[in-house]
Amino acid sequence: MVALFLLFGFTVMAVVYLMLAVIGFRGSVADRFLGFEIPEAVCADRQLLARAHSLVAFWCTGAAALSAAPLLPLYRVIVDPDGGELDLLPLAVLAAYLLVVAVIGGYPFEKIKQLATQAG
């Protein structure tokens, strides 16, 4: 049951980060309907805005790839005919891994805030 929950969680994270990466690649990070609330100092400077797009595209692509990495091992645990369950140590490792992936996916947005303070 826990493995199924983790499989669902990592799948959702992979899809969300992939969608964020697509927004970055398309250059729609500053679009209020598709993107995010970017500080005005970043939106006003064309180079900073391009940097924001590349940051979101790069780091969210990496987070999507890292989110998809544990999907196959989790799937194998779920379909194990012996009813394989996760012990405490693999569960703790996956939880820590989930936090690392979330930090990596959130990095570009914190960096964009720093770009705004440097520009302004």
JSON list of C-alpha atoms in Angstrom, two decimals:
[
{"chain": "A", "resi": 1, "resn": "MET", "atom": "CA", "xyz": [0.00, 0.00, 0.00]},
{"chain": "A", "resi": 2, "resn": "VAL", "atom": "CA", "xyz": [2.82, 2.40, 0.86]},
{"chain": "A", "resi": 3, "resn": "ALA", "atom": "CA", "xyz": [4.60, 1.53, -2.38]},
{"chain": "A", "resi": 4, "resn": "LEU", "atom": "CA", "xyz": [1.45, 2.35, -4.35]},
{"chain": "A", "resi": 5, "resn": "PHE", "atom": "CA", "xyz": [1.19, 5.72, -2.62]},
{"chain": "A", "resi": 6, "resn": "LEU", "atom": "CA", "xyz": [4.85, 6.46, -3.38]},
{"chain": "A", "resi": 7, "resn": "LEU", "atom": "CA", "xyz": [4.41, 5.38, -7.01]},
{"chain": "A", "resi": 8, "resn": "PHE", "atom": "CA", "xyz": [1.48, 7.78, -7.34]},
{"chain": "A", "resi": 9, "resn": "GLY", "atom": "CA", "xyz": [3.40, 10.59, -5.62]},
{"chain": "A", "resi": 10, "resn": "PHE", "atom": "CA", "xyz": [6.50, 10.24, -7.77]},
{"chain": "A", "resi": 11, "resn": "THR", "atom": "CA", "xyz": [4.37, 10.01, -10.92]},
{"chain": "A", "resi": 12, "resn": "VAL", "atom": "CA", "xyz": [2.54, 13.22, -10.05]},
{"chain": "A", "resi": 13, "resn": "MET", "atom": "CA", "xyz": [5.82, 14.97, -9.27]},
{"chain": "A", "resi": 14, "resn": "ALA", "atom": "CA", "xyz": [7.34, 13.84, -12.57]},
{"chain": "A", "resi": 15, "resn": "VAL", "atom": "CA", "xyz": [4.35, 15.12, -14.55]},
{"chain": "A", "resi": 16, "resn": "VAL", "atom": "CA", "xyz": [4.20, 18.45, -12.71]},
{"chain": "A", "resi": 17, "resn": "TYR", "atom": "CA", "xyz": [7.92, 19.14, -13.09]},
{"chain": "A", "resi": 18, "resn": "LEU", "atom": "CA", "xyz": [7.75, 18.14, -16.75]},
{"chain": "A", "resi": 19, "resn": "MET", "atom": "CA", "xyz": [4.92, 20.64, -17.29]},
{"chain": "A", "resi": 20, "resn": "LEU", "atom": "CA", "xyz": [6.97, 23.33, -15.53]},
{"chain": "A", "resi": 21, "resn": "ALA", "atom": "CA", "xyz": [9.95, 22.51, -17.74]},
{"chain": "A", "resi": 22, "resn": "VAL", "atom": "CA", "xyz": [7.77, 22.87, -20.85]},
{"chain": "A", "resi": 23, "resn": "ILE", "atom": "CA", "xyz": [6.64, 26.30, -19.62]},
{"chain": "A", "resi": 24, "resn": "GLY", "atom": "CA", "xyz": [10.30, 27.24, -19.22]},
{"chain": "A", "resi": 25, "resn": "PHE", "atom": "CA", "xyz": [11.26, 25.97, -22.67]},
{"chain": "A", "resi": 26, "resn": "ARG", "atom": "CA", "xyz": [8.36, 27.82, -24.29]},
{"chain": "A", "resi": 27, "resn": "GLY", "atom": "CA", "xyz": [9.34, 31.07, -22.62]},
{"chain": "A", "resi": 28, "resn": "SER", "atom": "CA", "xyz": [6.08, 31.48, -20.75]},
{"chain": "A", "resi": 29, "resn": "VAL", "atom": "CA", "xyz": [7.48, 31.73, -17.23]},
{"chain": "A", "resi": 30, "resn": "ALA", "atom": "CA", "xyz": [6.35, 35.34, -16.81]},
{"chain": "A", "resi": 31, "resn": "ASP", "atom": "CA", "xyz": [2.90, 34.74, -18.31]},
{"chain": "A", "resi": 32, "resn": "ARG", "atom": "CA", "xyz": [0.38, 35.16, -15.50]},
{"chain": "A", "resi": 33, "resn": "PHE", "atom": "CA", "xyz": [-2.00, 32.50, -16.89]},
{"chain": "A", "resi": 34, "resn": "LEU", "atom": "CA", "xyz": [0.57, 29.81, -17.74]},
{"chain": "A", "resi": 35, "resn": "GLY", "atom": "CA", "xyz": [3.58, 30.78, -15.70]},
{"chain": "A", "resi": 36, "resn": "PHE", "atom": "CA", "xyz": [4.30, 32.27, -12.34]},
{"chain": "A", "resi": 37, "resn": "GLU", "atom": "CA", "xyz": [4.38, 35.58, -10.56]},
{"chain": "A", "resi": 38, "resn": "ILE", "atom": "CA", "xyz": [7.80, 36.85, -11.51]},
{"chain": "A", "resi": 39, "resn": "PRO", "atom": "CA", "xyz": [9.10, 40.07, -9.91]},
{"chain": "A", "resi": 40, "resn": "GLU", "atom": "CA", "xyz": [8.77, 43.16, -12.11]},
{"chain": "A", "resi": 41, "resn": "ALA", "atom": "CA", "xyz": [12.53, 43.75, -12.08]},
{"chain": "A", "resi": 42, "resn": "VAL", "atom": "CA", "xyz": [13.05, 40.41, -13.82]},
{"chain": "A", "resi": 43, "resn": "CYS", "atom": "CA", "xyz": [10.20, 40.97, -16.29]},
{"chain": "A", "resi": 44, "resn": "ALA", "atom": "CA", "xyz": [11.55, 44.40, -17.24]},
{"chain": "A", "resi": 45, "resn": "ASP", "atom": "CA", "xyz": [15.04, 43.17, -18.13]},
{"chain": "A", "resi": 46, "resn": "ARG", "atom": "CA", "xyz": [15.14, 40.97, -21.21]},
{"chain": "A", "resi": 47, "resn": "GLN", "atom": "CA", "xyz": [18.34, 39.17, -20.15]},
{"chain": "A", "resi": 48, "resn": "LEU", "atom": "CA", "xyz": [17.03, 38.39, -16.69]},
{"chain": "A", "resi": 49, "resn": "LEU", "atom": "CA", "xyz": [13.79, 37.09, -18.16]},
{"chain": "A", "resi": 50, "resn": "ALA", "atom": "CA", "xyz": [15.73, 34.82, -20.52]},
{"chain": "A", "resi": 51, "resn": "ARG", "atom": "CA", "xyz": [17.76, 33.64, -17.52]},
{"chain": "A", "resi": 52, "resn": "ALA", "atom": "CA", "xyz": [14.52, 32.91, -15.64]},
{"chain": "A", "resi": 53, "resn": "HIS", "atom": "CA", "xyz": [13.23, 30.82, -18.57]},
{"chain": "A", "resi": 54, "resn": "SER", "atom": "CA", "xyz": [16.44, 28.82, -18.78]},
{"chain": "A", "resi": 55, "resn": "LEU", "atom": "CA", "xyz": [16.56, 28.28, -15.01]},
{"chain": "A", "resi": 56, "resn": "VAL", "atom": "CA", "xyz": [13.03, 26.90, -14.90]},
{"chain": "A", "resi": 57, "resn": "ALA", "atom": "CA", "xyz": [13.57, 24.75, -17.99]},
{"chain": "A", "resi": 58, "resn": "PHE", "atom": "CA", "xyz": [16.86, 23.26, -16.79]},
{"chain": "A", "resi": 59, "resn": "TRP", "atom": "CA", "xyz": [16.10, 22.61, -13.14]},
{"chain": "A", "resi": 60, "resn": "CYS", "atom": "CA", "xyz": [12.53, 21.39, -13.67]},
{"chain": "A", "resi": 61, "resn": "THR", "atom": "CA", "xyz": [13.70, 18.99, -16.39]},
{"chain": "A", "resi": 62, "resn": "GLY", "atom": "CA", "xyz": [16.21, 17.59, -13.93]},
{"chain": "A", "resi": 63, "resn": "ALA", "atom": "CA", "xyz": [13.59, 17.32, -11.20]},
{"chain": "A", "resi": 64, "resn": "ALA", "atom": "CA", "xyz": [11.23, 15.53, -13.61]},
{"chain": "A", "resi": 65, "resn": "ALA", "atom": "CA", "xyz": [13.93, 13.03, -14.54]},
{"chain": "A", "resi": 66, "resn": "LEU", "atom": "CA", "xyz": [14.82, 12.47, -10.89]},
{"chain": "A", "resi": 67, "resn": "SER", "atom": "CA", "xyz": [11.13, 12.01, -10.05]},
{"chain": "A", "resi": 68, "resn": "ALA", "atom": "CA", "xyz": [10.76, 9.37, -12.74]},
{"chain": "A", "resi": 69, "resn": "ALA", "atom": "CA", "xyz": [13.82, 7.40, -11.61]},
{"chain": "A", "resi": 70, "resn": "PRO", "atom": "CA", "xyz": [12.21, 5.41, -8.76]},
{"chain": "A", "resi": 71, "resn": "LEU", "atom": "CA", "xyz": [9.05, 4.55, -10.72]},
{"chain": "A", "resi": 72, "resn": "LEU", "atom": "CA", "xyz": [10.28, 1.23, -12.12]},
{"chain": "A", "resi": 73, "resn": "PRO", "atom": "CA", "xyz": [11.59, -0.15, -8.80]},
{"chain": "A", "resi": 74, "resn": "LEU", "atom": "CA", "xyz": [8.37, 0.90, -7.06]},
{"chain": "A", "resi": 75, "resn": "TYR", "atom": "CA", "xyz": [6.31, -0.72, -9.80]},
{"chain": "A", "resi": 76, "resn": "ARG", "atom": "CA", "xyz": [8.27, -3.94, -9.36]},
{"chain": "A", "resi": 77, "resn": "VAL", "atom": "CA", "xyz": [7.55, -3.90, -5.62]},
{"chain": "A", "resi": 78, "resn": "ILE", "atom": "CA", "xyz": [3.84, -3.42, -6.28]},
{"chain": "A", "resi": 79, "resn": "VAL", "atom": "CA", "xyz": [3.50, -6.24, -8.84]},
{"chain": "A", "resi": 80, "resn": "ASP", "atom": "CA", "xyz": [5.63, -8.66, -6.81]},
{"chain": "A", "resi": 81, "resn": "PRO", "atom": "CA", "xyz": [3.59, -11.87, -6.50]},
{"chain": "A", "resi": 82, "resn": "ASP", "atom": "CA", "xyz": [4.89, -12.37, -2.95]},
{"chain": "A", "resi": 83, "resn": "GLY", "atom": "CA", "xyz": [3.25, -9.12, -1.88]},
{"chain": "A", "resi": 84, "resn": "GLY", "atom": "CA", "xyz": [6.48, -7.19, -1.51]},
{"chain": "A", "resi": 85, "resn": "GLU", "atom": "CA", "xyz": [6.39, -4.36, 0.99]},
{"chain": "A", "resi": 86, "resn": "LEU", "atom": "CA", "xyz": [8.91, -1.67, 1.72]},
{"chain": "A", "resi": 87, "resn": "ASP", "atom": "CA", "xyz": [10.93, -1.92, 4.91]},
{"chain": "A", "resi": 88, "resn": "LEU", "atom": "CA", "xyz": [11.67, 1.12, 7.02]},
{"chain": "A", "resi": 89, "resn": "LEU", "atom": "CA", "xyz": [15.10, 1.86, 5.54]},
{"chain": "A", "resi": 90, "resn": "PRO", "atom": "CA", "xyz": [14.01, 1.96, 1.85]},
{"chain": "A", "resi": 91, "resn": "LEU", "atom": "CA", "xyz": [11.00, 3.99, 2.89]},
{"chain": "A", "resi": 92, "resn": "ALA", "atom": "CA", "xyz": [13.20, 6.52, 4.70]},
{"chain": "A", "resi": 93, "resn": "VAL", "atom": "CA", "xyz": [15.57, 6.70, 1.73]},
{"chain": "A", "resi": 94, "resn": "LEU", "atom": "CA", "xyz": [12.67, 7.36, -0.65]},
{"chain": "A", "resi": 95, "resn": "ALA", "atom": "CA", "xyz": [11.29, 10.04, 1.65]},
{"chain": "A", "resi": 96, "resn": "ALA", "atom": "CA", "xyz": [14.67, 11.77, 1.78]},
{"chain": "A", "resi": 97, "resn": "TYR", "atom": "CA", "xyz": [14.97, 11.42, -2.00]},
{"chain": "A", "resi": 98, "resn": "LEU", "atom": "CA", "xyz": [11.54, 13.00, -2.40]},
{"chain": "A", "resi": 99, "resn": "LEU", "atom": "CA", "xyz": [12.66, 15.99, -0.35]},
{"chain": "A", "resi": 100, "resn": "VAL", "atom": "CA", "xyz": [15.83, 16.37, -2.43]},
{"chain": "A", "resi": 101, "resn": "VAL", "atom": "CA", "xyz": [13.82, 16.33, -5.65]},
{"chain": "A", "resi": 102, "resn": "ALA", "atom": "CA", "xyz": [11.43, 18.95, -4.25]},
{"chain": "A", "resi": 103, "resn": "VAL", "atom": "CA", "xyz": [14.35, 21.20, -3.32]},
{"chain": "A", "resi": 104, "resn": "ILE", "atom": "CA", "xyz": [15.87, 20.82, -6.78]},
{"chain": "A", "resi": 105, "resn": "GLY", "atom": "CA", "xyz": [12.53, 21.65, -8.40]},
{"chain": "A", "resi": 106, "resn": "GLY", "atom": "CA", "xyz": [12.08, 24.73, -6.21]},
{"chain": "A", "resi": 107, "resn": "TYR", "atom": "CA", "xyz": [15.59, 26.07, -6.77]},
{"chain": "A", "resi": 108, "resn": "PRO", "atom": "CA", "xyz": [14.88, 28.13, -9.92]},
{"chain": "A", "resi": 109, "resn": "PHE", "atom": "CA", "xyz": [12.10, 30.07, -8.24]},
{"chain": "A", "resi": 110, "resn": "GLU", "atom": "CA", "xyz": [14.33, 31.06, -5.33]},
{"chain": "A", "resi": 111, "resn": "LYS", "atom": "CA", "xyz": [17.07, 31.98, -7.81]},
{"chain": "A", "resi": 112, "resn": "ILE", "atom": "CA", "xyz": [14.61, 34.19, -9.73]},
{"chain": "A", "resi": 113, "resn": "LYS", "atom": "CA", "xyz": [13.85, 36.05, -6.49]},
{"chain": "A", "resi": 114, "resn": "GLN", "atom": "CA", "xyz": [17.59, 36.57, -6.03]},
{"chain": "A", "resi": 115, "resn": "LEU", "atom": "CA", "xyz": [17.86, 37.87, -9.60]},
{"chain": "A", "resi": 116, "resn": "ALA", "atom": "CA", "xyz": [15.17, 40.41, -8.79]},
{"chain": "A", "resi": 117, "resn": "THR", "atom": "CA", "xyz": [17.05, 41.70, -5.76]},
{"chain": "A", "resi": 118, "resn": "GLN", "atom": "CA", "xyz": [20.29, 41.93, -7.76]},
{"chain": "A", "resi": 119, "resn": "ALA", "atom": "CA", "xyz": [18.59, 43.86, -10.56]},
{"chain": "A", "resi": 120, "resn": "GLY", "atom": "CA", "xyz": [16.69, 46.24, -8.35]}
]
